[in-house]
Short mmCIF file of the C-alpha atoms (twelve columns), coordinates in Angstrom:
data_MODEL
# 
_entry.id   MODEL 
# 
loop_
_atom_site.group_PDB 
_atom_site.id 
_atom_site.type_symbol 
_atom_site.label_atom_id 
_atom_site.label_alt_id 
_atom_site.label_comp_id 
_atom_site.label_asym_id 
_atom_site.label_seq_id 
_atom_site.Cartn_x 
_atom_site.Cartn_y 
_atom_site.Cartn_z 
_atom_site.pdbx_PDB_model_num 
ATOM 1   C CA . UNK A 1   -3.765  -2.788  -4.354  1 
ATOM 2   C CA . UNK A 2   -3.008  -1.697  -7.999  1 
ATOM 3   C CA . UNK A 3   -1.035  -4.309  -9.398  1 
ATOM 4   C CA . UNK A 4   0.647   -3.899  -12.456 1 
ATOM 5   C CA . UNK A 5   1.657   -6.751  -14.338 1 
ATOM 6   C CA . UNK A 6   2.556   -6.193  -18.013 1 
ATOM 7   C CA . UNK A 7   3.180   -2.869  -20.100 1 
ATOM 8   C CA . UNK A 8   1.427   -0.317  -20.661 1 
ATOM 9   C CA . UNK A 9   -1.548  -1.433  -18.666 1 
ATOM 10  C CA . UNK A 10  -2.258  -0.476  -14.882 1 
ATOM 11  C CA . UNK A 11  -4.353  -3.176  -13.461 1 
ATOM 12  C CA . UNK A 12  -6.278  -2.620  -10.168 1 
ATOM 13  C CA . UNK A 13  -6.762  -5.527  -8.115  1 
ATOM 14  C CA . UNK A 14  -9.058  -4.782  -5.735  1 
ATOM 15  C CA . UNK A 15  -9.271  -5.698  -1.763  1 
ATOM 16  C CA . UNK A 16  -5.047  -5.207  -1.670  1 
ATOM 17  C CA . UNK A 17  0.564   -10.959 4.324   1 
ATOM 18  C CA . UNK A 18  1.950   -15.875 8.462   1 
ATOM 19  C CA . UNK A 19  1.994   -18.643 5.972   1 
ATOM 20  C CA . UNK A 20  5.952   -19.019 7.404   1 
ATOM 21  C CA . UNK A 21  5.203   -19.016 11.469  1 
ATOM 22  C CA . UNK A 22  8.236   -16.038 11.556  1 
ATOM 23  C CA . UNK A 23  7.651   -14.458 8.299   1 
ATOM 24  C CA . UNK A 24  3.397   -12.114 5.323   1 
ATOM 25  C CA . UNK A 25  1.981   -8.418  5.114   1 
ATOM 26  C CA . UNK A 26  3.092   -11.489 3.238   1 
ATOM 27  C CA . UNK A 27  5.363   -13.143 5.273   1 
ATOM 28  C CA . UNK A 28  5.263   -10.479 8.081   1 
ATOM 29  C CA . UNK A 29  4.369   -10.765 12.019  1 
ATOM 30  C CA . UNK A 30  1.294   -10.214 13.924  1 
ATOM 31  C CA . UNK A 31  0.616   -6.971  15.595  1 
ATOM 32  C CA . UNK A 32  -2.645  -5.501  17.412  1 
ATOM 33  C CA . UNK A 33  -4.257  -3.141  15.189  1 
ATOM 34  C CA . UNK A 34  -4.059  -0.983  18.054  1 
ATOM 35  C CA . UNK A 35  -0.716  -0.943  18.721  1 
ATOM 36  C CA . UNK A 36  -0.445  0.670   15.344  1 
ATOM 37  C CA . UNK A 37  -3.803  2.282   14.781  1 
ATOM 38  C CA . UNK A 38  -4.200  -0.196  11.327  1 
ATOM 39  C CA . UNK A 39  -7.702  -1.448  10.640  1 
ATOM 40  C CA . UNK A 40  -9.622  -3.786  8.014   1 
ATOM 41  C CA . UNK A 41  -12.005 -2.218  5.805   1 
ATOM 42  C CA . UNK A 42  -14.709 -4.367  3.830   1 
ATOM 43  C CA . UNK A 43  -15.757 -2.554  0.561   1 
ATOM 44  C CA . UNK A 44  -19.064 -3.399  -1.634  1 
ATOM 45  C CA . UNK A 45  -18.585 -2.769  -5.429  1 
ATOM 46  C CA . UNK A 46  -20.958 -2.941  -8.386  1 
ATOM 47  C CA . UNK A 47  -19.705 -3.413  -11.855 1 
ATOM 48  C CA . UNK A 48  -21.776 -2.890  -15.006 1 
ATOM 49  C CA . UNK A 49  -21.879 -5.944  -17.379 1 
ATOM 50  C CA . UNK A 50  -22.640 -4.199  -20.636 1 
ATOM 51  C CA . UNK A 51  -23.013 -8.037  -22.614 1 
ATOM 52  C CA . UNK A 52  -25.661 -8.823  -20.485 1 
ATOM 53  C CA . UNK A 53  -27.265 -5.080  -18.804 1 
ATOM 54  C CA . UNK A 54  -26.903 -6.242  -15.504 1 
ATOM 55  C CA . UNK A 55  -25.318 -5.760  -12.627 1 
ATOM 56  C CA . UNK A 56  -22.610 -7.709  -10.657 1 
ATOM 57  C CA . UNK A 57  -21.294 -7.252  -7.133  1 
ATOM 58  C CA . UNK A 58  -18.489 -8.665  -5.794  1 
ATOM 59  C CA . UNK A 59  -16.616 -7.282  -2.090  1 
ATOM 60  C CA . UNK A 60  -13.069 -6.405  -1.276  1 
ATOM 61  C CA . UNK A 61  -10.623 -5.952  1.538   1 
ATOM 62  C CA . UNK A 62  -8.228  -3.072  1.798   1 
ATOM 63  C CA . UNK A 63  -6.213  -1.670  5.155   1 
ATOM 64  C CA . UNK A 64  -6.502  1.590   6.282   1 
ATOM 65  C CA . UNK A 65  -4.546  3.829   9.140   1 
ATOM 66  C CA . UNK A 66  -6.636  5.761   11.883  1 
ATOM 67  C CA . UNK A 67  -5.437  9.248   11.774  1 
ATOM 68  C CA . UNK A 68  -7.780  11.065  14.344  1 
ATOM 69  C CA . UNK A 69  -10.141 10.064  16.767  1 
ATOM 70  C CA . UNK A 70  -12.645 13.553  16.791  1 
ATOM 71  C CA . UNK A 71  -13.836 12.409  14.663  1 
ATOM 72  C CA . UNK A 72  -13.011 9.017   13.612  1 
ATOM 73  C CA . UNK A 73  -10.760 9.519   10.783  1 
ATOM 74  C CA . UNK A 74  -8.831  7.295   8.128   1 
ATOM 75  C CA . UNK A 75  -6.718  7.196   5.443   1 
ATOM 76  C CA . UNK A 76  -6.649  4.679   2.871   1 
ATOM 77  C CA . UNK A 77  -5.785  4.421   -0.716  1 
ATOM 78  C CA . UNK A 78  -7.843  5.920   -3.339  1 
ATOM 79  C CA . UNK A 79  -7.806  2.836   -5.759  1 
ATOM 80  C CA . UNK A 80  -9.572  0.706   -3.243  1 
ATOM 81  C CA . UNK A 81  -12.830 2.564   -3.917  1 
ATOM 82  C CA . UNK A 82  -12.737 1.542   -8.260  1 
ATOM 83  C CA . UNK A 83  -16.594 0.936   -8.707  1 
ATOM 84  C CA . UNK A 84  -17.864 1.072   -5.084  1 
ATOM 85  C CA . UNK A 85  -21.315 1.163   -4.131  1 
ATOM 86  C CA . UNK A 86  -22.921 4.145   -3.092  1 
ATOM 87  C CA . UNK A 87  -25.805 5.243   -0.947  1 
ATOM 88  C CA . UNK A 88  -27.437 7.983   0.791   1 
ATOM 89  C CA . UNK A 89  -28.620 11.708  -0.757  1 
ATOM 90  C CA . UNK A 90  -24.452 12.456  -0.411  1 
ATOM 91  C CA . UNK A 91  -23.248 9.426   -2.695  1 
ATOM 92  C CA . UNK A 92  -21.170 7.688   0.096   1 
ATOM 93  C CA . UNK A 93  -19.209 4.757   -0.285  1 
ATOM 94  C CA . UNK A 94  -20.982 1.379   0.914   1 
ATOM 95  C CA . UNK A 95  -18.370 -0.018  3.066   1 
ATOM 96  C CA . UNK A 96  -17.765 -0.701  6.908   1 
ATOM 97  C CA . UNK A 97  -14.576 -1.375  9.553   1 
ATOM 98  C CA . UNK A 98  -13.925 -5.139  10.069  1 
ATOM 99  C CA . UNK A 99  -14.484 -6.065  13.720  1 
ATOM 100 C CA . UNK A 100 -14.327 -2.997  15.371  1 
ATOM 101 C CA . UNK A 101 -14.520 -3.998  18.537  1 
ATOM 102 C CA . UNK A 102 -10.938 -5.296  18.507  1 
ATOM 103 C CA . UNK A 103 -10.328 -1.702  18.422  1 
ATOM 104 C CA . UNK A 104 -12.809 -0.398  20.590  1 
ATOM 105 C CA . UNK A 105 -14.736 1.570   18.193  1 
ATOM 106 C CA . UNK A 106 -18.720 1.364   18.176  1 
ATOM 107 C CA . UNK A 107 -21.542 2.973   16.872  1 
ATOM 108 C CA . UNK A 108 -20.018 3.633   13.456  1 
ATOM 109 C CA . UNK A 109 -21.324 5.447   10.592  1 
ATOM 110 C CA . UNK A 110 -19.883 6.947   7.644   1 
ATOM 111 C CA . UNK A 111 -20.274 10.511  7.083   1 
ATOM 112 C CA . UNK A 112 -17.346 12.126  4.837   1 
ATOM 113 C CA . UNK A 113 -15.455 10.612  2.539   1 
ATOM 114 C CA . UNK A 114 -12.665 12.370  0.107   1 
ATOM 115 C CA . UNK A 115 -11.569 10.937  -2.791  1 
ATOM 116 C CA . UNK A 116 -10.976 11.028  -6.508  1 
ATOM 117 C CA . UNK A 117 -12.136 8.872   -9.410  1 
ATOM 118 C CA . UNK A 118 -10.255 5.764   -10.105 1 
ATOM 119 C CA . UNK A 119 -9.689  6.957   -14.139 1 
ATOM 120 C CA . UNK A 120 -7.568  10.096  -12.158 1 
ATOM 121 C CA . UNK A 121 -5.768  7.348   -9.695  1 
ATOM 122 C CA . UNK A 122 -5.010  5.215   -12.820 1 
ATOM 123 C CA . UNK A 123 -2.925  8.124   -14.829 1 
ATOM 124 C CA . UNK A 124 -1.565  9.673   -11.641 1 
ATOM 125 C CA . UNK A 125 -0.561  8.151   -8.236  1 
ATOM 126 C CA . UNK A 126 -0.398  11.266  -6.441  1 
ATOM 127 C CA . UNK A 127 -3.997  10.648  -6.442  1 
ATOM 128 C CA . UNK A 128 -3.964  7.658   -4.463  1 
ATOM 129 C CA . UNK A 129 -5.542  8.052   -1.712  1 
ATOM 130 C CA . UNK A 130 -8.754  8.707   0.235   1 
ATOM 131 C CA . UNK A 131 -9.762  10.051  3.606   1 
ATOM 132 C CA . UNK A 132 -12.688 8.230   5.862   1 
ATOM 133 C CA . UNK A 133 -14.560 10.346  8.162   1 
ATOM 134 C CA . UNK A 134 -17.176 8.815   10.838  1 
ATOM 135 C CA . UNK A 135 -19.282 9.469   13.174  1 
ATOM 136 C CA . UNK A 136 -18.114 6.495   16.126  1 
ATOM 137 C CA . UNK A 137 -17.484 6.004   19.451  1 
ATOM 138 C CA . UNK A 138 -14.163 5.286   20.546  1 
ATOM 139 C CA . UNK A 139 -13.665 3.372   23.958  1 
ATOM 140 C CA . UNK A 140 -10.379 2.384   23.623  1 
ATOM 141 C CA . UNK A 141 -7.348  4.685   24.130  1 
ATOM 142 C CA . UNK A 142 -5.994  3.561   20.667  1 
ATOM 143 C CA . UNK A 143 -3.671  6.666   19.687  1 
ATOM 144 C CA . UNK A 144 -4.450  8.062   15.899  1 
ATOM 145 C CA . UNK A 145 -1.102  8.352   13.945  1 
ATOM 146 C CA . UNK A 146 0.207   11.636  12.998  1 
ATOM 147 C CA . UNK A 147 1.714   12.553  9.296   1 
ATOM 148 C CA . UNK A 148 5.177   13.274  9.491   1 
ATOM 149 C CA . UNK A 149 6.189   16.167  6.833   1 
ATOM 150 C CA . UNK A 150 9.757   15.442  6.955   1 
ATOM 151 C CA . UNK A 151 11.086  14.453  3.510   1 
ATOM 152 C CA . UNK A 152 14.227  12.986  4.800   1 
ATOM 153 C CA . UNK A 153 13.940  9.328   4.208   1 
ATOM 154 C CA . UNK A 154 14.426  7.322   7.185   1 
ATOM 155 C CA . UNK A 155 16.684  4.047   7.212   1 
ATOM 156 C CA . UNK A 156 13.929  1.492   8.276   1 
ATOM 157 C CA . UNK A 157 10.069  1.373   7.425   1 
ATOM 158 C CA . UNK A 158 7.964   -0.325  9.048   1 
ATOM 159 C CA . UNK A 159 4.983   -1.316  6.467   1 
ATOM 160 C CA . UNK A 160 1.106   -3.318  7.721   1 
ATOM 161 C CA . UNK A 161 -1.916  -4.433  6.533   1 
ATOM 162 C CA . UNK A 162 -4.260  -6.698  6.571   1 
ATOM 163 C CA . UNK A 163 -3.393  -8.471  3.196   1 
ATOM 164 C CA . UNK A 164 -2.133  -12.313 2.840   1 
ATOM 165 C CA . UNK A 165 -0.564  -14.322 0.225   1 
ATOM 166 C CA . UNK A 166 -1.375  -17.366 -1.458  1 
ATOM 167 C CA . UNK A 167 -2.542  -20.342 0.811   1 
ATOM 168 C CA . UNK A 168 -2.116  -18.071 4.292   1 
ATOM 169 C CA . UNK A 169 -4.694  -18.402 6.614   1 
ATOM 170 C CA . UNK A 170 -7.069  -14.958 7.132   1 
ATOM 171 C CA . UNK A 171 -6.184  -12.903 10.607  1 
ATOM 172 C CA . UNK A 172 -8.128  -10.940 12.904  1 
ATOM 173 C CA . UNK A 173 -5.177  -8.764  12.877  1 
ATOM 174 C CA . UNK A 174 -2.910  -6.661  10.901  1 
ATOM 175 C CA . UNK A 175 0.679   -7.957  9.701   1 
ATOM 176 C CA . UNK A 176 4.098   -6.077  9.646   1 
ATOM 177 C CA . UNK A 177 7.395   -6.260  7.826   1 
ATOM 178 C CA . UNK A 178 10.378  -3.908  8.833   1 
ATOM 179 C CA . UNK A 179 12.319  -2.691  5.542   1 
ATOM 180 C CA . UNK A 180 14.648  -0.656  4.426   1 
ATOM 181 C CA . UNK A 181 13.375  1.617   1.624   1 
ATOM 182 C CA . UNK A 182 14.921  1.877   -1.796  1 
ATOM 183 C CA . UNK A 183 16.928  5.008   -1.864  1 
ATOM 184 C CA . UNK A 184 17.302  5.567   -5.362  1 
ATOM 185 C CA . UNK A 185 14.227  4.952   -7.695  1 
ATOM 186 C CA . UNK A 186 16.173  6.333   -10.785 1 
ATOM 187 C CA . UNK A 187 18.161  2.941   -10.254 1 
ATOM 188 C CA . UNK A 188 16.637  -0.066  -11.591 1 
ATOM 189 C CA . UNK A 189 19.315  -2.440  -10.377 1 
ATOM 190 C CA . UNK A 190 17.864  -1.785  -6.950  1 
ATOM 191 C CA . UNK A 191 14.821  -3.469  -8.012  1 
ATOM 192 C CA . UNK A 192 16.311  -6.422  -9.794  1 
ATOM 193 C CA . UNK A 193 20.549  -5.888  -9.598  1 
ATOM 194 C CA . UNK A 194 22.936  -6.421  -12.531 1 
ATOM 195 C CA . UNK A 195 23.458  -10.393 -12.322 1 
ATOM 196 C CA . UNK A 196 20.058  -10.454 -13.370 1 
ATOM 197 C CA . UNK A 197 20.374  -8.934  -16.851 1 
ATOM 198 C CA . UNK A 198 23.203  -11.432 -17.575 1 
ATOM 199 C CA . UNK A 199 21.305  -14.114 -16.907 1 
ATOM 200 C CA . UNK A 200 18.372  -12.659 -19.512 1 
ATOM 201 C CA . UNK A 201 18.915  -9.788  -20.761 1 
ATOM 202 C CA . UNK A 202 15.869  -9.383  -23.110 1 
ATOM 203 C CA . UNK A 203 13.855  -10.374 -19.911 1 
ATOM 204 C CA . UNK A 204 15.659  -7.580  -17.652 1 
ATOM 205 C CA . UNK A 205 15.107  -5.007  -20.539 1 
ATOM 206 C CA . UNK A 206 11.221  -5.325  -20.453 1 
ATOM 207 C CA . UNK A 207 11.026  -5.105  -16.586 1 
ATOM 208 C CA . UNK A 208 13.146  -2.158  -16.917 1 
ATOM 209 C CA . UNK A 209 10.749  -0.360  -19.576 1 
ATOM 210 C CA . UNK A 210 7.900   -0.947  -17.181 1 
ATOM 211 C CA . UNK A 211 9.638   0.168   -14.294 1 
ATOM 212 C CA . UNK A 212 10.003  3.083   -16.112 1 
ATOM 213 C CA . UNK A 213 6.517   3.388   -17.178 1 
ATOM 214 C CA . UNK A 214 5.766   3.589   -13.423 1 
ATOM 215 C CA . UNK A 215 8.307   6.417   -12.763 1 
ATOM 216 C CA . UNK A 216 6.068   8.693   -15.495 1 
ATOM 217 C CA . UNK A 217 2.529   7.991   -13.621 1 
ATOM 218 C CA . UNK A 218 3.641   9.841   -10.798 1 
ATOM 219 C CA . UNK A 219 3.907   12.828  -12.663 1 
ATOM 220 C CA . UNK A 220 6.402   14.202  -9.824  1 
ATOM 221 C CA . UNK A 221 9.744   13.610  -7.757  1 
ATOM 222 C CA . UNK A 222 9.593   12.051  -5.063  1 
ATOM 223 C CA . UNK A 223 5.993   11.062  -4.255  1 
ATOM 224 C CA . UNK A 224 6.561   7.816   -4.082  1 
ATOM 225 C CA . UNK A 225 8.760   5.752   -1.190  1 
ATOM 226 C CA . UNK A 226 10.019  1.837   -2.339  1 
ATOM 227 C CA . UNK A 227 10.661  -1.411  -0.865  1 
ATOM 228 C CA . UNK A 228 12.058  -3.911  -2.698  1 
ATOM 229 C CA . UNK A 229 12.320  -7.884  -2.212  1 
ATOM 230 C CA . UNK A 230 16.427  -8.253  -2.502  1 
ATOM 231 C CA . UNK A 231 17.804  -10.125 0.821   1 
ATOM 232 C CA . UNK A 232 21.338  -8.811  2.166   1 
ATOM 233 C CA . UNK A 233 23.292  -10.615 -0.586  1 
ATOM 234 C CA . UNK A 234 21.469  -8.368  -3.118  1 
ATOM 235 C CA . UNK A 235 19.354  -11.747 -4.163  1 
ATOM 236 C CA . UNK A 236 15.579  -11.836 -4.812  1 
ATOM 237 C CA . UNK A 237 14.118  -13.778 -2.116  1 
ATOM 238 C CA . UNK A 238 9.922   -14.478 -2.199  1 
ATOM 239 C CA . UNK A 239 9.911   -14.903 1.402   1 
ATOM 240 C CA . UNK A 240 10.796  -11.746 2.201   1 
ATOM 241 C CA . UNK A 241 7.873   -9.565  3.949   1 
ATOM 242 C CA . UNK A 242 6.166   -7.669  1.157   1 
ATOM 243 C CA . UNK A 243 3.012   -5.703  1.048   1 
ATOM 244 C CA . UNK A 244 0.738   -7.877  -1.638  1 
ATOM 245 C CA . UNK A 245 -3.556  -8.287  -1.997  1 
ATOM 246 C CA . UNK A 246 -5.602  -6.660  1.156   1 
ATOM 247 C CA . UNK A 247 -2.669  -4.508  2.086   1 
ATOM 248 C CA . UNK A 248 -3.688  -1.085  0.031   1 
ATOM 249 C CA . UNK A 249 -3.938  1.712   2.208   1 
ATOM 250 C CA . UNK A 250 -2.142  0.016   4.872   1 
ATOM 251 C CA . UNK A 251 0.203   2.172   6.456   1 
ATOM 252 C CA . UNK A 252 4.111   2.832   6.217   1 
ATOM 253 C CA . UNK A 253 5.549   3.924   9.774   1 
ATOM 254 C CA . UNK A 254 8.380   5.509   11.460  1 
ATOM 255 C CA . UNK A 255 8.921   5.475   15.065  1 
ATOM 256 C CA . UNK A 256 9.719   9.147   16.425  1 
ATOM 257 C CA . UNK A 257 12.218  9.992   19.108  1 
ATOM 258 C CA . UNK A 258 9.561   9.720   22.017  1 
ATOM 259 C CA . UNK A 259 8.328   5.820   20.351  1 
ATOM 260 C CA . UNK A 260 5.803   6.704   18.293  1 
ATOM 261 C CA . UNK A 261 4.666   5.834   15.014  1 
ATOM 262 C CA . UNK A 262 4.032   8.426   12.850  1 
ATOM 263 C CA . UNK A 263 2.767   7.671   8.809   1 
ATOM 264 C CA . UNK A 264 4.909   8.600   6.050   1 
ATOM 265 C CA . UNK A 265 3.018   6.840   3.550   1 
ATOM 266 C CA . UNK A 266 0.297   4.432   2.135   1 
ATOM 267 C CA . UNK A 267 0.629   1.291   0.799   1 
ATOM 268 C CA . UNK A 268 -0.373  1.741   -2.988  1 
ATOM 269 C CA . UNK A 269 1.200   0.034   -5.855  1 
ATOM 270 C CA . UNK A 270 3.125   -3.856  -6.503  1 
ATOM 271 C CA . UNK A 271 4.999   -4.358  -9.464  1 
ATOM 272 C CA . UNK A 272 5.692   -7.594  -10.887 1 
ATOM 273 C CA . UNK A 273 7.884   -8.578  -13.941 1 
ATOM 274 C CA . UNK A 274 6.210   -11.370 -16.466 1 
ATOM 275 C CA . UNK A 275 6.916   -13.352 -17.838 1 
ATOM 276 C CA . UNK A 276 8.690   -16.089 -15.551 1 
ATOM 277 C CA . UNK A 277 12.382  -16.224 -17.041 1 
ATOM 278 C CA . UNK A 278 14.095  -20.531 -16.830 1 
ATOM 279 C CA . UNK A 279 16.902  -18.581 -16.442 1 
ATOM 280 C CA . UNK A 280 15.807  -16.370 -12.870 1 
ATOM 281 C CA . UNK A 281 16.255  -18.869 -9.849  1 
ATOM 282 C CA . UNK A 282 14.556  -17.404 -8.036  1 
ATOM 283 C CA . UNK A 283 11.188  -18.527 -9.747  1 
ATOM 284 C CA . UNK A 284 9.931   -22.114 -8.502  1 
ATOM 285 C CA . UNK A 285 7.198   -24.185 -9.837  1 
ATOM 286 C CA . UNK A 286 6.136   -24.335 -6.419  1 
ATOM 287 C CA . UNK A 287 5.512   -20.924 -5.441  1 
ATOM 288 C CA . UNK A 288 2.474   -18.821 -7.360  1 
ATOM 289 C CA . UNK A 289 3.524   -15.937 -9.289  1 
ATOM 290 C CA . UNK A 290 1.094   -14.528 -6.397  1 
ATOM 291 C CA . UNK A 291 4.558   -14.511 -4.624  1 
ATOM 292 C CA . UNK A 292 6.577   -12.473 -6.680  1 
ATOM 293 C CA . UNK A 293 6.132   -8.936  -6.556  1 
ATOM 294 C CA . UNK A 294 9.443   -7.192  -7.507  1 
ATOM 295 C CA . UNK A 295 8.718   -3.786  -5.833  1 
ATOM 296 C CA . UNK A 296 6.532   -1.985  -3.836  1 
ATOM 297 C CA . UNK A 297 5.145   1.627   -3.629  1 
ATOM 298 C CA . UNK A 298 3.971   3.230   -1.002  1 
ATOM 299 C CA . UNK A 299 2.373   7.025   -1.599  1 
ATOM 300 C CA . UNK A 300 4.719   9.237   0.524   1 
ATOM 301 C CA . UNK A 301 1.703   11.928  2.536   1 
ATOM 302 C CA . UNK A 302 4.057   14.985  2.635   1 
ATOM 303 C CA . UNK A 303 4.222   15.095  -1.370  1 
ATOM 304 C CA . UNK A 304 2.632   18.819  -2.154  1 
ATOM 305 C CA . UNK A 305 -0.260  17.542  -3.983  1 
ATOM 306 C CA . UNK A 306 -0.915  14.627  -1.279  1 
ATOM 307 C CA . UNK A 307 -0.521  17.558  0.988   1 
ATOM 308 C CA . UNK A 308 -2.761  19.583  -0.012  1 
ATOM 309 C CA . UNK A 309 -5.856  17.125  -0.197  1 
ATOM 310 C CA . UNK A 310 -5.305  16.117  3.084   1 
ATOM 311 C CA . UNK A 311 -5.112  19.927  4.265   1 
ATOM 312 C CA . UNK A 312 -8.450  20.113  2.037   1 
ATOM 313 C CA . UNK A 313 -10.318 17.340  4.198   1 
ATOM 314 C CA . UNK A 314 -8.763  18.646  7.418   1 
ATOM 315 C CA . UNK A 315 -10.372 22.063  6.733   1 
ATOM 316 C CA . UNK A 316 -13.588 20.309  5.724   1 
ATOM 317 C CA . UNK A 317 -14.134 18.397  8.763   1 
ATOM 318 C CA . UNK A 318 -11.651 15.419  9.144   1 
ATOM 319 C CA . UNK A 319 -9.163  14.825  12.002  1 
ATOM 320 C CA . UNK A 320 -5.734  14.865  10.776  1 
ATOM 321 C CA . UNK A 321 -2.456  16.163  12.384  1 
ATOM 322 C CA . UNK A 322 0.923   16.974  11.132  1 
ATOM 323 C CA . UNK A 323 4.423   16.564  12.702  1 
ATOM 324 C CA . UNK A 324 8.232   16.748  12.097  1 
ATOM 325 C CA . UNK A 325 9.461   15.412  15.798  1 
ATOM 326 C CA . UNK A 326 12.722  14.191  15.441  1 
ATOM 327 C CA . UNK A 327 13.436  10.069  14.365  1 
ATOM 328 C CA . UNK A 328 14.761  7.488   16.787  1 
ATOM 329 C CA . UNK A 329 18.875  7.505   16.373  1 
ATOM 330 C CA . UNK A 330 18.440  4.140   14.756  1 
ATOM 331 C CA . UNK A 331 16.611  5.372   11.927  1 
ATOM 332 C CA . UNK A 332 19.370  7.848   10.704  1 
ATOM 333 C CA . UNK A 333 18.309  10.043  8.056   1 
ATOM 334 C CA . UNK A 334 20.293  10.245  4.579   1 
# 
């Protein structure tokens, strides 16, 4: 997940929870990765250590959503492939799908994969993302999830991945939190609210100006969708289900009229505010800064320029459908 913790600097933090037994995402609950088509991707990496000319390797995890079955497809975000190993006469990525057989899947190799360099995903987060394409057999009749085009934006969200927080134990399967998404990004009390700045207002200022910061990477309306960590008394509250390391490219869903999910997004940028403020409450010597992510971003798939790489890999041999069926009641649109 690309984290980004101080001005101007965007800092990727590669491999982006239950350590509450009713709370992980972090603090989110346990669902079958088929249930919502969310797997676990391992990723190799190789970084060049110019003091000494050698080179060092380290892995990651991200979370990625299955999109189509013929063939295998998946989405994931773009900044979880920063200085991946590659193989093969094509260049491909070096990286494989945790435990497949949870999900049925065997006989998997990697064949396609779309994405752009992490210096373009850095300066713009339309870029964010990256399509998987394999050659598999499927066994299981896990159902692939369908992009929904509609713009409106739905009352609830229902964000995964396979991502945990500090001290939670690792799971064999993904982790979900239902939220409601911030409605107005131009708003910065939505993030952290008024009472805030009058508690430290030189504090509140700086998170503001890197909030804003944020706004002018996308480098267009509306690409992004937000979920914040306010509880319903407007308070910031760290055990609130939030999307944190392991979680990038993990899906954000929407149940359709006939109970489906369908993907509106990715899970693709955390925000957090430093420095720790005496004056916040909310921040306990207790609880890691690990803990306090202020927002998060997920990369909303029907943006025109999302759009149109995805229509790109469709045309170039992915599997990857489109829909605009109509929303549950309960998730009214505004």
């Amino acid at each position: 997940m690309l984290i980004r913790r101080t001005m101007p600097l965007l800092v990727a933090c590669l491999g982006l929870g239950i350590g509450h037994s009713t709370q992980a995402l972090i603090h989110g609950l346990t669902f079958p990765g088929m249930a919502i088509s969310t797997v676990k991707l391992s990723i190799q990496h190789a970084h060049y250590l110019q003091s000494v000319e050698k080179w060092e390797y380290y892995d990651s995890i991200c979370s990625a959503a299955i999109v189509g079955r013929k063939p295998l497809t998946l989405l994931t975000a773009a900044h979880c492939l920063k200085e991946v190993r590659v193989s093969g006469p094509t260049d491909l990525p070096v990286l494989s799908i945790a435990q497949p057989e949870l999900l049925g899947i065997e006989d998997i190799t990697l064949k396609q994969a779309f994405y752009r360099p992490f210096e373009k995903v850095s300066e713009d987060l339309t870029q964010d993302v990256a399509v998987l394409v394999f050659d598999a057999k499927i066994v299981s009749p896990i159902q692939p999830l369908r992009i929904r085009l509609d713009d409106s934006l739905p009352e609830t969200i229902m964000i995964c991945g396979y991502g945990r927080g500090y001290g939670e134990a690792d799971t064999r399967h993904p982790r979900c939190g239902e939220r409601k998404p911030v409605r107005d990004l131009s708003d910065f009390f939505q993030v952290l609210p008024r009472s805030y700045r009058e508690m430290d207002e030189m504090l509140h200022l700086q998170a503001q100006t890197q909030f804003a910061y944020t706004q002018e990477l996308v480098h267009a309306e509306k690409a992004l969708l937000a979920v914040n960590r306010l509880n319903e008394m407007d308070q910031y509250d760290h055990t609130i289900a939030m999307p944190t390391v392991g979680d990038s490219g993990g899906p954000w869903l929407v149940l359709n009229a006939r109970g489906e999910y369908e993907l509106l997004g990715i899970t693709s940028l955390v925000e957090r505010f430093y420095n720790p403020s005496p004056h916040w409450p909310f921040f306990q010597k207790q609880v890691p800064l690990s803990e306090y992510p202020y927002i998060a971003y997920g990369l909303r798939l029907s943006h025109p320029e999302v759009l149109g790489f995805l229509q790109y890999a469709q045309h170039s041999g992915a599997d990857i459908q489109f829909t605009s069926a109509p929303l549950f009641p309960y998730n009214r649109q505004h």
